[in-house]
Amino acid sequence: MFWSRLRAQPPLLRFMWATLLVAVVAALIERRWVLVFEAVATILMSMMPVFFARRFGIRLPLRFVAGIGLFLYATIFLGEAYDFYDRYWWWDVLMHGGAAMGFGLMGFLFIFMLFEGDRYAAPAWAMAMIAFCFSVTLGALWEIFEYAMDVNFGMNMQKSGLVDTMWDLIVDVIGASFGAAAGFFYLKGRDLGGLTGVIAEFVEINRRFFRRFGRR
């Protein structure tokens, strides 16, 4: 059962797991314990959506699972273990923007599930605004976490301090806007593919959570 579920995951995700396992073995041989921890943490965290979804009876689109795995691979393994955050100034921007879009989508889907798929339970702009606020709030909480780590444990997660924090929040707002906009256009019946396509696929394969979908 365990292995069958893993084999059913997207090829991209399985390829990332394979490279991470190779990295774990190499790091064990070289006794690079931090790298071992980061690689193992990436593997376990990227597997969590699969088992979380099964636990609650939710089916996740394969590209959604692949996107989460790719993000974790990029932010934890490449970003932290291989210093991509320091090597490439735009890496942090890319990660924050991607996370904000993802949280915007998740926020919208959560709201839509609460309404059981009723497109007319609230104005489209209101549901999109809630999704936007959900995403930006998570981004702000992350910045508070970074500040707490720097102050209490002498870390340097904020890099350049206020400037880094403000740019992160600006990128979070932009990313959240894209995620919320996808929900808005979906409610308006405009299938633009991409993010709206992910929403449509999620709703289609989880119809039991959207019993009022399509009703007037």
Coordinates of C-alpha atoms in Angstrom, one line a residue:
M1 CA 0.0 0.0 0.0
F2 CA 2.8 2.4 1.0
W3 CA 4.9 1.8 -2.1
S4 CA 2.0 1.7 -4.4
R5 CA 0.9 5.2 -3.3
L6 CA 4.4 6.5 -3.9
R7 CA 4.7 4.9 -7.3
A8 CA 1.4 6.7 -8.3
Q9 CA 3.0 10.1 -7.8
P10 CA 4.2 12.3 -10.7
P11 CA 7.5 11.3 -12.3
L12 CA 9.0 14.6 -11.4
L13 CA 8.4 14.0 -7.7
R14 CA 9.8 10.5 -7.9
F15 CA 12.9 11.9 -9.6
M16 CA 13.4 14.4 -6.9
W17 CA 13.1 11.7 -4.2
A18 CA 15.7 9.7 -6.0
T19 CA 18.1 12.6 -6.2
L20 CA 17.5 13.3 -2.5
L21 CA 18.2 9.7 -1.5
V22 CA 21.5 9.8 -3.5
A23 CA 22.3 13.1 -1.6
V24 CA 21.6 11.4 1.7
V25 CA 23.9 8.5 1.0
A26 CA 26.7 10.8 -0.2
A27 CA 26.3 13.1 2.8
L28 CA 26.4 10.1 5.2
I29 CA 29.7 9.0 3.6
E30 CA 31.1 12.5 3.9
R31 CA 29.6 12.9 7.4
R32 CA 27.8 16.1 6.5
W33 CA 25.0 15.7 9.0
V34 CA 23.3 19.0 8.3
L35 CA 22.9 18.0 4.6
V36 CA 21.5 14.6 5.7
F37 CA 18.9 16.3 7.9
E38 CA 17.9 18.8 5.2
A39 CA 17.6 16.1 2.5
V40 CA 15.6 13.7 4.8
A41 CA 13.4 16.6 5.9
T42 CA 12.7 17.5 2.3
I43 CA 11.7 13.9 1.5
L44 CA 9.4 13.6 4.5
M45 CA 7.7 17.0 4.0
S46 CA 7.1 16.4 0.3
M47 CA 5.4 13.1 1.2
M48 CA 3.1 14.7 3.8
P49 CA 0.5 16.0 1.3
V50 CA 0.0 12.5 -0.1
F51 CA -0.8 11.0 3.3
F52 CA -2.6 14.1 4.6
A53 CA -4.9 13.9 1.7
R54 CA -5.6 10.2 2.1
R55 CA -6.2 10.7 5.9
F56 CA -9.0 13.2 5.2
G57 CA -10.3 11.6 2.0
I58 CA -9.1 14.4 -0.3
R59 CA -7.8 13.7 -3.8
L60 CA -5.0 16.0 -5.0
P61 CA -4.3 16.7 -8.6
L62 CA -0.9 15.3 -9.6
R63 CA 0.4 18.6 -10.7
F64 CA -0.6 20.1 -7.4
V65 CA 1.4 17.4 -5.5
A66 CA 4.3 17.9 -7.9
G67 CA 4.2 21.7 -7.4
I68 CA 4.4 21.2 -3.6
G69 CA 7.3 18.8 -3.9
L70 CA 9.1 21.0 -6.3
F71 CA 8.7 24.0 -4.0
L72 CA 10.0 22.1 -1.0
Y73 CA 12.9 20.8 -3.0
A74 CA 13.8 24.3 -4.2
T75 CA 13.4 26.1 -0.8
I76 CA 14.9 23.5 1.6
F77 CA 17.3 21.4 -0.4
L78 CA 18.6 23.8 -3.0
G79 CA 17.9 27.0 -1.1
E80 CA 19.4 26.0 2.3
A81 CA 21.6 23.0 1.6
Y82 CA 23.2 24.5 -1.5
D83 CA 23.0 28.2 -0.6
F84 CA 20.8 29.2 -3.6
Y85 CA 19.5 32.0 -1.5
D86 CA 22.9 33.5 -1.3
R87 CA 24.1 32.6 -4.8
Y88 CA 21.1 34.0 -6.6
W89 CA 19.4 37.1 -5.4
W90 CA 16.1 36.3 -7.2
W91 CA 15.8 32.8 -5.5
D92 CA 14.1 34.2 -2.4
V93 CA 11.7 36.3 -4.6
L94 CA 10.8 33.2 -6.6
M95 CA 10.2 31.1 -3.5
H96 CA 8.0 33.7 -1.8
G97 CA 6.0 34.4 -4.9
G98 CA 5.4 30.7 -5.5
A99 CA 4.4 30.1 -1.9
A100 CA 2.0 33.0 -1.9
M101 CA 0.3 31.8 -5.1
G102 CA 0.0 28.3 -3.6
F103 CA -1.5 29.7 -0.3
G104 CA -3.9 31.9 -2.3
L105 CA -5.1 28.8 -4.1
M106 CA -5.4 26.8 -0.9
G107 CA -7.3 29.6 0.8
F108 CA -9.8 29.8 -2.1
L109 CA -10.3 26.1 -2.2
F110 CA -10.9 26.0 1.6
I111 CA -13.5 28.8 1.4
F112 CA -15.1 27.1 -1.6
M113 CA -15.3 23.8 0.3
L114 CA -17.0 25.5 3.3
F115 CA -19.7 26.8 0.9
E116 CA -19.9 23.2 -0.5
G117 CA -19.1 24.5 -4.0
D118 CA -21.9 27.1 -4.1
R119 CA -20.7 29.7 -6.6
Y120 CA -23.4 32.1 -5.5
A121 CA -23.0 31.9 -1.7
A122 CA -20.9 35.0 -1.8
P123 CA -19.7 37.5 -4.4
A124 CA -16.7 36.2 -6.4
W125 CA -14.7 39.3 -5.3
A126 CA -15.4 38.6 -1.7
M127 CA -14.2 35.0 -1.8
A128 CA -11.1 36.0 -3.8
M129 CA -10.4 38.7 -1.1
I130 CA -10.6 36.2 1.7
A131 CA -8.2 33.9 -0.2
F132 CA -5.9 36.9 -0.7
C133 CA -6.0 37.8 3.0
F134 CA -5.4 34.2 4.0
S135 CA -2.2 34.0 1.9
V136 CA -0.8 37.4 2.9
T137 CA -1.5 36.5 6.6
L138 CA 0.6 33.4 6.3
G139 CA 3.4 35.4 4.6
A140 CA 3.3 37.9 7.5
L141 CA 3.5 35.2 10.1
W142 CA 6.5 33.7 8.3
E143 CA 8.3 37.1 8.5
I144 CA 7.5 37.3 12.3
F145 CA 9.0 33.8 12.6
E146 CA 12.2 34.9 10.8
Y147 CA 12.5 37.9 13.1
A148 CA 12.0 35.7 16.2
M149 CA 14.7 33.3 14.9
D150 CA 17.2 36.2 14.3
V151 CA 16.6 37.8 17.6
N152 CA 16.4 34.8 19.9
F153 CA 18.9 32.4 18.2
G154 CA 21.3 34.7 16.4
M155 CA 20.3 33.5 12.9
N156 CA 20.2 35.6 9.8
M157 CA 17.0 34.7 8.1
Q158 CA 16.1 38.3 7.4
K159 CA 19.3 38.9 5.6
S160 CA 19.3 42.7 5.2
G161 CA 16.6 43.2 7.9
L162 CA 13.8 45.6 7.1
V163 CA 14.6 45.8 3.4
D164 CA 14.4 42.0 3.0
T165 CA 11.2 41.8 5.1
M166 CA 9.5 44.5 3.0
W167 CA 10.4 43.0 -0.3
D168 CA 9.3 39.6 0.9
L169 CA 5.9 41.1 1.9
I170 CA 5.6 42.9 -1.5
V171 CA 6.3 39.6 -3.3
D172 CA 3.8 37.8 -1.0
V173 CA 1.1 40.4 -2.0
I174 CA 1.8 39.9 -5.7
G175 CA 1.8 36.1 -5.5
A176 CA -1.4 36.1 -3.3
S177 CA -3.0 38.4 -5.9
F178 CA -2.4 35.8 -8.7
G179 CA -3.7 33.0 -6.5
A180 CA -6.9 34.9 -5.5
A181 CA -7.4 36.1 -9.1
A182 CA -7.4 32.5 -10.3
G183 CA -10.3 31.8 -7.8
F184 CA -12.1 34.9 -9.0
F185 CA -11.9 34.0 -12.7
Y186 CA -12.9 30.4 -11.9
L187 CA -16.1 31.6 -10.2
K188 CA -16.8 33.8 -13.2
G189 CA -16.6 30.7 -15.4
R190 CA -13.5 31.8 -17.2
D191 CA -11.2 28.8 -17.6
L192 CA -7.8 30.3 -18.3
G193 CA -5.9 27.1 -17.7
G194 CA -2.9 27.1 -15.3
L195 CA -4.1 28.0 -11.8
T196 CA -7.8 28.0 -12.8
G197 CA -7.2 24.6 -14.3
V198 CA -5.8 23.3 -11.0
I199 CA -9.0 24.6 -9.2
A200 CA -11.3 23.0 -11.8
E201 CA -9.4 19.7 -11.5
F202 CA -9.5 19.7 -7.7
V203 CA -13.2 20.3 -7.7
E204 CA -13.9 17.7 -10.3
I205 CA -12.1 14.9 -8.4
N206 CA -13.5 15.9 -5.0
R207 CA -17.1 16.4 -5.9
R208 CA -18.4 15.0 -2.6
F209 CA -17.0 18.2 -0.9
F210 CA -18.8 20.4 -3.4
R211 CA -22.3 19.1 -3.3
R212 CA -23.8 22.4 -4.3
F213 CA -21.5 22.9 -7.3
G214 CA -23.5 24.0 -10.4
R215 CA -26.7 24.8 -8.5
R216 CA -28.5 28.1 -8.7

